Short mmCIF file of C-alpha atoms and ligand atoms in Angstrom, two decimals:
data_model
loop_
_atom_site.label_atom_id
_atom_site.label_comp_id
_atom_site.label_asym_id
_atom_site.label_seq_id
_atom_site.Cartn_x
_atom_site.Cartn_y
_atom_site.Cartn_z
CA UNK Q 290 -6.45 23.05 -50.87
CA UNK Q 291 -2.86 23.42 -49.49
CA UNK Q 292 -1.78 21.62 -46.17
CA UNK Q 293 -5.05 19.78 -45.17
CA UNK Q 294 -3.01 18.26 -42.43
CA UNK Q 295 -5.12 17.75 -39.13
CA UNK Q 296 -3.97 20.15 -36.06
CA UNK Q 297 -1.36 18.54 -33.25
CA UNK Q 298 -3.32 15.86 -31.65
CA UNK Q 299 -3.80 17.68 -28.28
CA UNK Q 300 -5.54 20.69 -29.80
CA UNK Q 301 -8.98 18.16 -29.81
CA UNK Q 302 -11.03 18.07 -27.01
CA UNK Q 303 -10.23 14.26 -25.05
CA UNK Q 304 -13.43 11.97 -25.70
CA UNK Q 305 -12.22 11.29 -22.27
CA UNK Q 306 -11.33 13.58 -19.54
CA UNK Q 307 -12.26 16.37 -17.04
CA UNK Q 308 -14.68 18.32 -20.09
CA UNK Q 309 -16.36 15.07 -20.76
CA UNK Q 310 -17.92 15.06 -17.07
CA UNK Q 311 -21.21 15.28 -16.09
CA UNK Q 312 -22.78 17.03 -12.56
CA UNK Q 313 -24.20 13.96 -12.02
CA UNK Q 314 -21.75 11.21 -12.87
CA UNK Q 315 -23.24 8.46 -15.42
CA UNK Q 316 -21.70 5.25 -16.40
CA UNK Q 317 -20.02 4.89 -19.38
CA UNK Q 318 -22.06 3.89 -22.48
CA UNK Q 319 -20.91 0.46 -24.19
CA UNK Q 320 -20.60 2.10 -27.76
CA UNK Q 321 -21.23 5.63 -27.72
CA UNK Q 322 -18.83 9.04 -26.68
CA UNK Q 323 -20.14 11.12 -24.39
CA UNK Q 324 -20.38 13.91 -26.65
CA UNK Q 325 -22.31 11.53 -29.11
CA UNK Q 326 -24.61 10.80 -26.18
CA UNK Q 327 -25.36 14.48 -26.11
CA UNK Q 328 -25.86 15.38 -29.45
CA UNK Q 329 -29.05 12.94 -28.81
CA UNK Q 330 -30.33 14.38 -25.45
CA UNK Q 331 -30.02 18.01 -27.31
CA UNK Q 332 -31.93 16.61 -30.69
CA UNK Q 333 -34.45 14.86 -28.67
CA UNK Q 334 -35.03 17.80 -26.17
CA UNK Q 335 -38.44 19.74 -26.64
CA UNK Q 336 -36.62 22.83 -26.86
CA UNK Q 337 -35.02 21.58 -29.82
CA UNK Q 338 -37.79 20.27 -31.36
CA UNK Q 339 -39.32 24.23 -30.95
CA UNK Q 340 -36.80 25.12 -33.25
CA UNK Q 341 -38.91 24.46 -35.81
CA UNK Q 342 -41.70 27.13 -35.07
CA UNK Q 343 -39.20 29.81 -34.64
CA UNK Q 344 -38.09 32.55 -37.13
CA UNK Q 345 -34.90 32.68 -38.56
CA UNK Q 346 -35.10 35.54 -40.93
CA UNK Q 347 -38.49 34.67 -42.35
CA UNK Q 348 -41.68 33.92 -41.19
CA UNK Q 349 -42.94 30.50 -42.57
CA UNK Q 350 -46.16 32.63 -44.27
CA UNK Q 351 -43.88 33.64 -47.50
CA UNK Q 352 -42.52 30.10 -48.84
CA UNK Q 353 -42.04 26.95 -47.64
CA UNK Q 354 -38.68 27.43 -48.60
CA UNK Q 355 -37.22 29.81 -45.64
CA UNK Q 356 -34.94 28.46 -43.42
CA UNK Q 357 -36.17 27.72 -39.51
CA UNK Q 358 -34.33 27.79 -36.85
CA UNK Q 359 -34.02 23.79 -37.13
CA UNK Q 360 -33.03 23.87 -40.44
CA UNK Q 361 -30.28 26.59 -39.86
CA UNK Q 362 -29.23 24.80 -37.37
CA UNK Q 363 -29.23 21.70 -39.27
CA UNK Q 364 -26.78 23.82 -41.83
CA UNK Q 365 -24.89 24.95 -39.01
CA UNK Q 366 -24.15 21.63 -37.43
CA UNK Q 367 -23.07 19.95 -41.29
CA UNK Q 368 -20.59 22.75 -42.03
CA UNK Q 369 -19.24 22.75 -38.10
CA UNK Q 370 -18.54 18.98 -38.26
CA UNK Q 371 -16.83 19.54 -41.41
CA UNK Q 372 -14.48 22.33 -40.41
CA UNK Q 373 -14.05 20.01 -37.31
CA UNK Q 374 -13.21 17.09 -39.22
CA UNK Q 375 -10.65 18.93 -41.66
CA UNK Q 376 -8.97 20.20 -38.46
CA UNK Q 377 -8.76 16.93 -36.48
CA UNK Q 378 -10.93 17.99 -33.41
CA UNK Q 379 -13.88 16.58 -31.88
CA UNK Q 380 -16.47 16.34 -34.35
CA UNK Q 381 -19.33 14.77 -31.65
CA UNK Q 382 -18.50 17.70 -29.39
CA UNK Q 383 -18.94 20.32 -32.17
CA UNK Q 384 -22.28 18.72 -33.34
CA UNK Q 385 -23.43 18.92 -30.44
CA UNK Q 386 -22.70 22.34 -29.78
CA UNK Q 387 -23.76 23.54 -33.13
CA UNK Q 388 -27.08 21.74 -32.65
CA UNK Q 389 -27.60 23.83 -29.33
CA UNK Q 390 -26.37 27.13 -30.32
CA UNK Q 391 -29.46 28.22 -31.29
CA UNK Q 392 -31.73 26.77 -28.54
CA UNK Q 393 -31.91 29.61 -26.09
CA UNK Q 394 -33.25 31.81 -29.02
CA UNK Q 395 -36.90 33.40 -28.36
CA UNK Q 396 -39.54 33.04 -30.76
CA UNK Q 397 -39.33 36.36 -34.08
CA UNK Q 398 -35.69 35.46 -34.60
CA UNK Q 399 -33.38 38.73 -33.29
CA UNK Q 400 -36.42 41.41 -33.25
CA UNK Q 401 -37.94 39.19 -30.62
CA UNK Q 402 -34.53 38.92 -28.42
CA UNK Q 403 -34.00 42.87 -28.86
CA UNK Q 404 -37.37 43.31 -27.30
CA UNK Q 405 -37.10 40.66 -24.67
CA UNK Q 406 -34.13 42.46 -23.73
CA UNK Q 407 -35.91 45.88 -23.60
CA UNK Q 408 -38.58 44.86 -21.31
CA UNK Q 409 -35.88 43.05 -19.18
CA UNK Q 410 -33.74 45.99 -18.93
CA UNK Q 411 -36.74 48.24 -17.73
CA UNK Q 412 -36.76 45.27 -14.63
CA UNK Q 413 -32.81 45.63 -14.33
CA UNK Q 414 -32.23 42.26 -15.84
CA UNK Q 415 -31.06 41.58 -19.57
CA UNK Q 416 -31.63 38.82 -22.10
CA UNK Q 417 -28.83 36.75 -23.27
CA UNK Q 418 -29.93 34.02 -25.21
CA UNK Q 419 -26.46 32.26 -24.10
CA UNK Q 420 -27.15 32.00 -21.04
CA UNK Q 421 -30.73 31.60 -21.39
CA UNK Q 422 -29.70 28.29 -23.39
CA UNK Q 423 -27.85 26.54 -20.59
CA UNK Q 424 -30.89 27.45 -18.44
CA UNK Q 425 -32.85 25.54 -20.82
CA UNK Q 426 -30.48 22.54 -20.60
CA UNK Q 427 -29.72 23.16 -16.86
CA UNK Q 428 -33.03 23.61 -15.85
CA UNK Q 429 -36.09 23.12 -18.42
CA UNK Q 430 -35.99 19.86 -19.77
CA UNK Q 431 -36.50 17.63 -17.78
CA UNK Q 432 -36.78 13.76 -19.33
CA UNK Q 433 -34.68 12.20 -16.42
CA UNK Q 434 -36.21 10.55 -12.85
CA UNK Q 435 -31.97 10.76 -11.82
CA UNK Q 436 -31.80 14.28 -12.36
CA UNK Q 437 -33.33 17.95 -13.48
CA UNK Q 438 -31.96 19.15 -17.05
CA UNK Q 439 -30.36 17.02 -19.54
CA UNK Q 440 -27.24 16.75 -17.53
CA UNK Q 441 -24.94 17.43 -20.50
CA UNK Q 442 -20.74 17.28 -20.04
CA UNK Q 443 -19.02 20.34 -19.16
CA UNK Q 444 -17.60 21.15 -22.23
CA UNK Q 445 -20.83 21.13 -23.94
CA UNK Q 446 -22.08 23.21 -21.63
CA UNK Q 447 -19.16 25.74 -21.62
CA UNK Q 448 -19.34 25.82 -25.21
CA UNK Q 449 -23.13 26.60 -24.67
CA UNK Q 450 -22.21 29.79 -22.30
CA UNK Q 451 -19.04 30.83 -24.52
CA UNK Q 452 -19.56 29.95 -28.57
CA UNK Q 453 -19.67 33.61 -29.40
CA UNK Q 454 -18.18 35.84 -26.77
CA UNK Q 455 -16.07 35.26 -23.96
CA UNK Q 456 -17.39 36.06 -20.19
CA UNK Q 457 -15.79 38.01 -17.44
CA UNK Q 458 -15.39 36.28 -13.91
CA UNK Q 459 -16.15 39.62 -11.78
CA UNK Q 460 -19.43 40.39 -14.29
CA UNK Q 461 -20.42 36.50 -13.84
CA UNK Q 462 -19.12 34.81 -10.76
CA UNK Q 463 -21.61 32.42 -11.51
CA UNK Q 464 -20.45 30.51 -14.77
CA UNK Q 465 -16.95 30.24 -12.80
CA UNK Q 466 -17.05 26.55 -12.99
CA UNK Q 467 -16.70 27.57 -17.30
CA UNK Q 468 -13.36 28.82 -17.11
CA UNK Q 469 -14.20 32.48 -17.74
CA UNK Q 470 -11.62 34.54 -18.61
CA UNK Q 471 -9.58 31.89 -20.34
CA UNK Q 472 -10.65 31.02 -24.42
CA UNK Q 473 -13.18 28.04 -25.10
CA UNK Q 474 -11.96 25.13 -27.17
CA UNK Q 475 -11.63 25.36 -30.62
CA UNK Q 476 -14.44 23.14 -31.07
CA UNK Q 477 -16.84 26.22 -29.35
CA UNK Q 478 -14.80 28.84 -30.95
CA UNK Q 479 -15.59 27.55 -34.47
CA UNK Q 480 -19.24 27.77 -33.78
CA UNK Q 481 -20.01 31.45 -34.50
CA UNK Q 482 -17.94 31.13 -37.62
CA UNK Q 483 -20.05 28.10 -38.91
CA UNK Q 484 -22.86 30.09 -37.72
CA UNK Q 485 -22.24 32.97 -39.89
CA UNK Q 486 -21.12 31.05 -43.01
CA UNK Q 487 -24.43 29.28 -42.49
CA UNK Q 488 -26.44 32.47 -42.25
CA UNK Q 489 -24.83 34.79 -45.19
CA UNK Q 490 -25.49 32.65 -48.06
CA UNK Q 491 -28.58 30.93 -46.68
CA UNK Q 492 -30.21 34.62 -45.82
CA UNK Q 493 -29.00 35.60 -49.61
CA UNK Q 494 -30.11 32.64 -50.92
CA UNK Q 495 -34.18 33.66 -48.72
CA UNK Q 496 -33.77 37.00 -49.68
CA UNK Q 497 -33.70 36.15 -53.71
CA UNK Q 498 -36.36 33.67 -52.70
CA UNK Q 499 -38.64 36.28 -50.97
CA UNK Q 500 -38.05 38.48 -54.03
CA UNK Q 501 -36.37 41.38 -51.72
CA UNK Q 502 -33.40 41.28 -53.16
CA UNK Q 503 -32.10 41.01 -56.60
CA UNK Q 504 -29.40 38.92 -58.29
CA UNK Q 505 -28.19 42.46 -59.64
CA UNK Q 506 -27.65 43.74 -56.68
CA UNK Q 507 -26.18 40.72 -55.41
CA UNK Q 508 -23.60 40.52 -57.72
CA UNK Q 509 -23.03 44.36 -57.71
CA UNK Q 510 -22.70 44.92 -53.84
CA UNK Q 511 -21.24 41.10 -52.36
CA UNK Q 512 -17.64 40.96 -54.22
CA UNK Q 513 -17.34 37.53 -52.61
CA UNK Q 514 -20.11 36.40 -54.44
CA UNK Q 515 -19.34 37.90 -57.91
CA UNK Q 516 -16.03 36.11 -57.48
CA UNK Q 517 -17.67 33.37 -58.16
CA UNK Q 518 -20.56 34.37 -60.07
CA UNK Q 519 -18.86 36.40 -62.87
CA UNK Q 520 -16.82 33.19 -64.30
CA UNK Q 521 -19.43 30.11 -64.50
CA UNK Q 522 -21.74 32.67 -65.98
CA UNK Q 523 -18.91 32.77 -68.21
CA UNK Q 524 -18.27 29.60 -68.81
CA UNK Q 525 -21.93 28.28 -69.18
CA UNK Q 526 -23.47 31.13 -71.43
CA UNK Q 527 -27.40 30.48 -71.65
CA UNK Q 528 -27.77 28.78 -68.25
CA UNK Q 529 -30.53 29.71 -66.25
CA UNK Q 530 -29.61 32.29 -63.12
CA UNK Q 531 -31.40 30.24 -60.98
CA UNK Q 532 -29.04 27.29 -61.28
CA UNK Q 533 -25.73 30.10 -61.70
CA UNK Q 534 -27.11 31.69 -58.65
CA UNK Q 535 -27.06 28.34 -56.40
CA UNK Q 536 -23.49 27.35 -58.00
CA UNK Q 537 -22.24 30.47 -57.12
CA UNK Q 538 -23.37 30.37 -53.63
CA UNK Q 539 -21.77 26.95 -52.82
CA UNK Q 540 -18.99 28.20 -53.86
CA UNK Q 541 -19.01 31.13 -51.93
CA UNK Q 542 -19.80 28.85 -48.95
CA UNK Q 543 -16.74 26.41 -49.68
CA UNK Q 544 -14.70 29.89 -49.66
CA UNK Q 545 -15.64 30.86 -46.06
CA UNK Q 546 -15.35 27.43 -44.90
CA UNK Q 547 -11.79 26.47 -46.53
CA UNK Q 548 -10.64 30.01 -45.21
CA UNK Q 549 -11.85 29.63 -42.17
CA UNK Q 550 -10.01 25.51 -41.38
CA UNK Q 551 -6.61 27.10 -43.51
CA UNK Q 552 -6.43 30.27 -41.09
CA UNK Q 553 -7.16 28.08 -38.16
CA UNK Q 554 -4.28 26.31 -39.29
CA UNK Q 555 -2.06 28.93 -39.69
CA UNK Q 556 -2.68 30.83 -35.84
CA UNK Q 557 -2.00 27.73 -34.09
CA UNK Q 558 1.22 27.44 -36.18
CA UNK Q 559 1.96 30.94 -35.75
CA UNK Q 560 1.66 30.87 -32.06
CA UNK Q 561 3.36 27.82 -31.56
CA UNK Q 562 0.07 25.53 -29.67
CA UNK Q 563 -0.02 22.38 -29.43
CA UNK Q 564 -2.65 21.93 -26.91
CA UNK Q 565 -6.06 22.90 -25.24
CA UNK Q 566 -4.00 24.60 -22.96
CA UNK Q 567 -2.25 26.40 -25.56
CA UNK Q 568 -5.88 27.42 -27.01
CA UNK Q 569 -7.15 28.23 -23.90
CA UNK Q 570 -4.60 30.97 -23.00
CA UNK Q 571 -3.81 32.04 -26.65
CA UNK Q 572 -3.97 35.96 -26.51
CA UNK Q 573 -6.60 35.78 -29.28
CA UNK Q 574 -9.46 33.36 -30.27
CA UNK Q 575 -8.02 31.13 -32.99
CA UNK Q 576 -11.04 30.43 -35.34
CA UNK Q 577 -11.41 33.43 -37.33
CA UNK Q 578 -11.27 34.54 -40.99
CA UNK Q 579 -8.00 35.68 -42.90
CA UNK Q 580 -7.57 39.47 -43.16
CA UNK Q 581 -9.03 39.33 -46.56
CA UNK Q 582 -12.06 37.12 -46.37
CA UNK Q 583 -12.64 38.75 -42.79
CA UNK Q 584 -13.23 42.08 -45.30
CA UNK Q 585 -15.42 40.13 -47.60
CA UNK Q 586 -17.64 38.90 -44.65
CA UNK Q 587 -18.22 42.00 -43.63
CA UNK Q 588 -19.10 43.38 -46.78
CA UNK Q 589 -21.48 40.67 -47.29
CA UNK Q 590 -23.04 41.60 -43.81
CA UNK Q 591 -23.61 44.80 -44.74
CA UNK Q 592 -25.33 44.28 -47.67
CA UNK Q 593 -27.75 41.99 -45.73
CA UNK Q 594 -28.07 44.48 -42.86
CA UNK Q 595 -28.62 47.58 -45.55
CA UNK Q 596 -31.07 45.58 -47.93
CA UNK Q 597 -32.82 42.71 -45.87
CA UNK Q 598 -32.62 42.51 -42.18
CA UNK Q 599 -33.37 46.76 -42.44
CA UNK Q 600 -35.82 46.88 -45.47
CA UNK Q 601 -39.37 47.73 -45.25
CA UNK Q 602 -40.88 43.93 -45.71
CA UNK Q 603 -39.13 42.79 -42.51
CA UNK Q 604 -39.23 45.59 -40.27
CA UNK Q 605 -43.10 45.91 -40.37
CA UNK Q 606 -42.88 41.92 -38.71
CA UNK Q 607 -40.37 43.50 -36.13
CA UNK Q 608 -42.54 46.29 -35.17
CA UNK Q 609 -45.56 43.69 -34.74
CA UNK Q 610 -42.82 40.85 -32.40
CA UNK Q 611 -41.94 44.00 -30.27
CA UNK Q 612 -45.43 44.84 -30.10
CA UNK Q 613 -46.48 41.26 -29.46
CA UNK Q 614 -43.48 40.61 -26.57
CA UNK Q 615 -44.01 44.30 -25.06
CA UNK Q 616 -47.87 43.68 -24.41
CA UNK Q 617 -47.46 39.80 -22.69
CA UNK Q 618 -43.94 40.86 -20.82
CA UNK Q 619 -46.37 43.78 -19.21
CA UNK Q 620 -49.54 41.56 -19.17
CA UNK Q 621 -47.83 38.92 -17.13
CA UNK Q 622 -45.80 41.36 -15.07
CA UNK Q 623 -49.18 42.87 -13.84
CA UNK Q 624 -50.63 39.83 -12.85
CA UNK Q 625 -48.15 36.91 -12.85
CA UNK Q 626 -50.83 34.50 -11.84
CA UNK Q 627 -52.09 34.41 -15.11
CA UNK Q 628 -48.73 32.54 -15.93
CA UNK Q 629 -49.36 28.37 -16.37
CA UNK Q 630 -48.78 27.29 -12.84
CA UNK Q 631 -45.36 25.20 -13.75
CA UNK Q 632 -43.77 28.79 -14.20
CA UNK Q 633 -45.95 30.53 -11.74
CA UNK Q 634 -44.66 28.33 -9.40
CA UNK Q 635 -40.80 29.67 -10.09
CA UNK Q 636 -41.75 33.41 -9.57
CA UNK Q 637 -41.05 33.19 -5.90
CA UNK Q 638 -37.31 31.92 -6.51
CA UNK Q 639 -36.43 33.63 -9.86
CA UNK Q 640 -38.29 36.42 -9.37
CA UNK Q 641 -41.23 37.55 -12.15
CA UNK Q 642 -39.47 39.15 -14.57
CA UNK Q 643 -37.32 36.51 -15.17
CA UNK Q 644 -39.79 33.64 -15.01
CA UNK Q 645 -42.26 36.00 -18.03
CA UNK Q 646 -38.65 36.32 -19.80
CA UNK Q 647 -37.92 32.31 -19.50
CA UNK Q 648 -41.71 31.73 -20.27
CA UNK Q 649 -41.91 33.87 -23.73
CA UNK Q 650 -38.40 33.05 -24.79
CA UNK Q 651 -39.54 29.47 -24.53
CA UNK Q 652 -42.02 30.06 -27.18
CA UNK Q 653 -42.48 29.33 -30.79
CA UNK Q 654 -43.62 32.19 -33.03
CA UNK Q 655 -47.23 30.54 -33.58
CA UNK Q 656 -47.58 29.75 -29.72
CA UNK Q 657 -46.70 33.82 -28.86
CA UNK Q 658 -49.56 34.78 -31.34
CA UNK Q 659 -51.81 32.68 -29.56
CA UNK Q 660 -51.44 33.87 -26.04
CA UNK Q 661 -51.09 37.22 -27.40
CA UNK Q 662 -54.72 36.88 -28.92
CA UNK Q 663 -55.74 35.41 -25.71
CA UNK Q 664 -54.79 38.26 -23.17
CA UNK Q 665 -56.16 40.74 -25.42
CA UNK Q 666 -59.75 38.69 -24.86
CA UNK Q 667 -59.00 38.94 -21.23
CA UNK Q 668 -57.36 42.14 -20.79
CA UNK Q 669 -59.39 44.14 -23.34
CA UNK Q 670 -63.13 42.13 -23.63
CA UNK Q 671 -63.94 42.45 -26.67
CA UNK Q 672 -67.47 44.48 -27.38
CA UNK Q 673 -69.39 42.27 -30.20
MG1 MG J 54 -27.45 30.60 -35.44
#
């Protein structure tokens, strides 16, 4: 791969420094960086652990096989922290944030934040699972006698709030302490890339697994993949498509992810940065995809979109999470006292709505089909 030569030194986020603060100021540990030190308050943090009962794509009830949410994020944080590491920048910090990126998701992977969202907006309110994750670390977890939340630096928790989109100040005065309106560090920005190289070839790799789609059609509709596909299946004639399938992928993946650290690369050298500040005011955010592989991506997407996240197997589980969140965001909104009394007790500060929202968002897909089952009982007695 041509030039892997690291960034200028000041495009990395400082180990020390302003973004390595905390709101409640900590001593220094002996031995470890304060981004190391939160990489483990985010992997030992229930909501992390949660991660585990929550859809990605699949439900767990096809194969043992599908990715979580963990285990995406897992993928997620191991192809950040390489990118990172090719490009010279903070490789604690981006672990970190790729192991929280996730973490704010609700339980029935996006179905289940689309239909949070709905029964927010019919309250006036909306569901961003961004800013539902630095509640989470802000607010929820709470392991510390100093302190409430896990008291992470401020440039984890900007890259929490701003991974994926950037923020206006006038819509949100209240993440003004994030610099809104200015770009996040490269080490946020690279997130949602790592994110979706994680997610296109895993969800191909679930969706041959789950027998929805078909290596045909694979190779027919993602060029990307053929690329790879159409010479090692010439090159190793009899070999099962199983094992040329998986070979093909990984290369696919190295693709995105060499793309993605060479283009990097080439917009910092193209507008002339040579330092956070120069990242931060950049009139564009600098981790992206080349024009070409930016086309392939989306082509991939589509195909996904068209024959997996919209076929028939997966939207009859999205009809039953809407279903599911619709009846306990109404349950709960009728009679909020019927909420556990930890987040009954928040309703008079944050409001109802927004304590249900924080409540079922919080939940892992087994734990929302329980308390679904039990409302029913109490709403609807059952006759037998
Ligand atoms: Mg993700």
């Amino acid at each position: 791969m041509p030039g892997l030569t690291a960034l200028p030194a000041g495009c990395a986020v400082p180990e020390h420094g302003p973004l390595a603060q905390r709101r409640f100021p900590e001593p220094d540990h002996p031995y470890r960086s304060p981004f190391q030190r939160d990489c483990g308050r985010i992997i030992h943090a229930r909501a992390f652990r949660r991660l585990a009962g929550k859809t990605q794509v699949f439900t767990h009830r096809g194969s043992d096989h599908f990715r979580s949410r963990l285990t995406h994020t897992m993928e997620v944080a191991q192809i950040a922290r390489t990118i990172a590491r090719a490009l010279g920048l903070n490789e604690d910090l981006t672990e970190a944030l790729a192991l929280a990126h996730d973490i704010g998701h609700p339980p029935f992977g996006h179905a289940g934040e689309r239909a949070l969202d709905e029964a927010l907006q019919g309250q006036g309110l909306r569901f961003d699972h961004n800013l539902h994750a630095l509640r989470i670390v802000e607010h929820f977890e709470n392991r510390h006698l100093e302190f409430r939340g896990l008291n992470l630096t401020l440039a984890v928790r900007e890259g929490i709030v701003k991974h994926s989109h950037d923020y206006s100040a006038q819509e949100h005065p209240e993440l003004a302490e994030y610099f809104v309106d200015r770009r996040p560090p490269l080490e946020a920005q690279l997130i949602d890339l790592a994110d979706e190289i994680a997610y296109l070839t895993a969800d191909l790799d679930d969706g041959m697994e789950a027998e929805i789609l078909t290596l045909q059609q694979i190779r027919g509709e993602v060029s990307l993949f053929e690329r790879y596909f159409a010479p090692i299946a010439g090159t190793h004639p009899g070999a099962p498509d199983k094992l040329l399938f998986q070979e093909a992928l990984k290369l696919m993946l190295n693709a995105l992810a060499d793309d993605l650290v060479m283009e990097i690369r080439r917009r910092i050298r193209e507008h002339g940065i040579q330092d956070l500040e120069g990242i931060r005011q950049a009139p564009e955010r600098l981790a992206a995809f080349s024009t070409e592989i930016e086309r392939l991506r989306r082509e991939a997407k589509e195909f996904l979109y068209q024959n997996l996240y919209l076929s028939e197997d997966l939207k009859r589980g999205h009809r039953e999470a809407e279903q599911v969140i619709a009846e306990l965001f109404a349950a709960w909104m009728a009679d909020p006292a019927q909420l556990p009394p930890s987040h009954f007790n928040q309703v008079e500060e944050e409001g109802a709505a927004r304590v249900v929202a924080d409540y079922i968002a919080g939940m892992t897909d087994h734990f929302i089909l329980e308390s679904h089952r039990s409302i029913r009982k109490t709403v609807v007695p059952s006759r037998s």
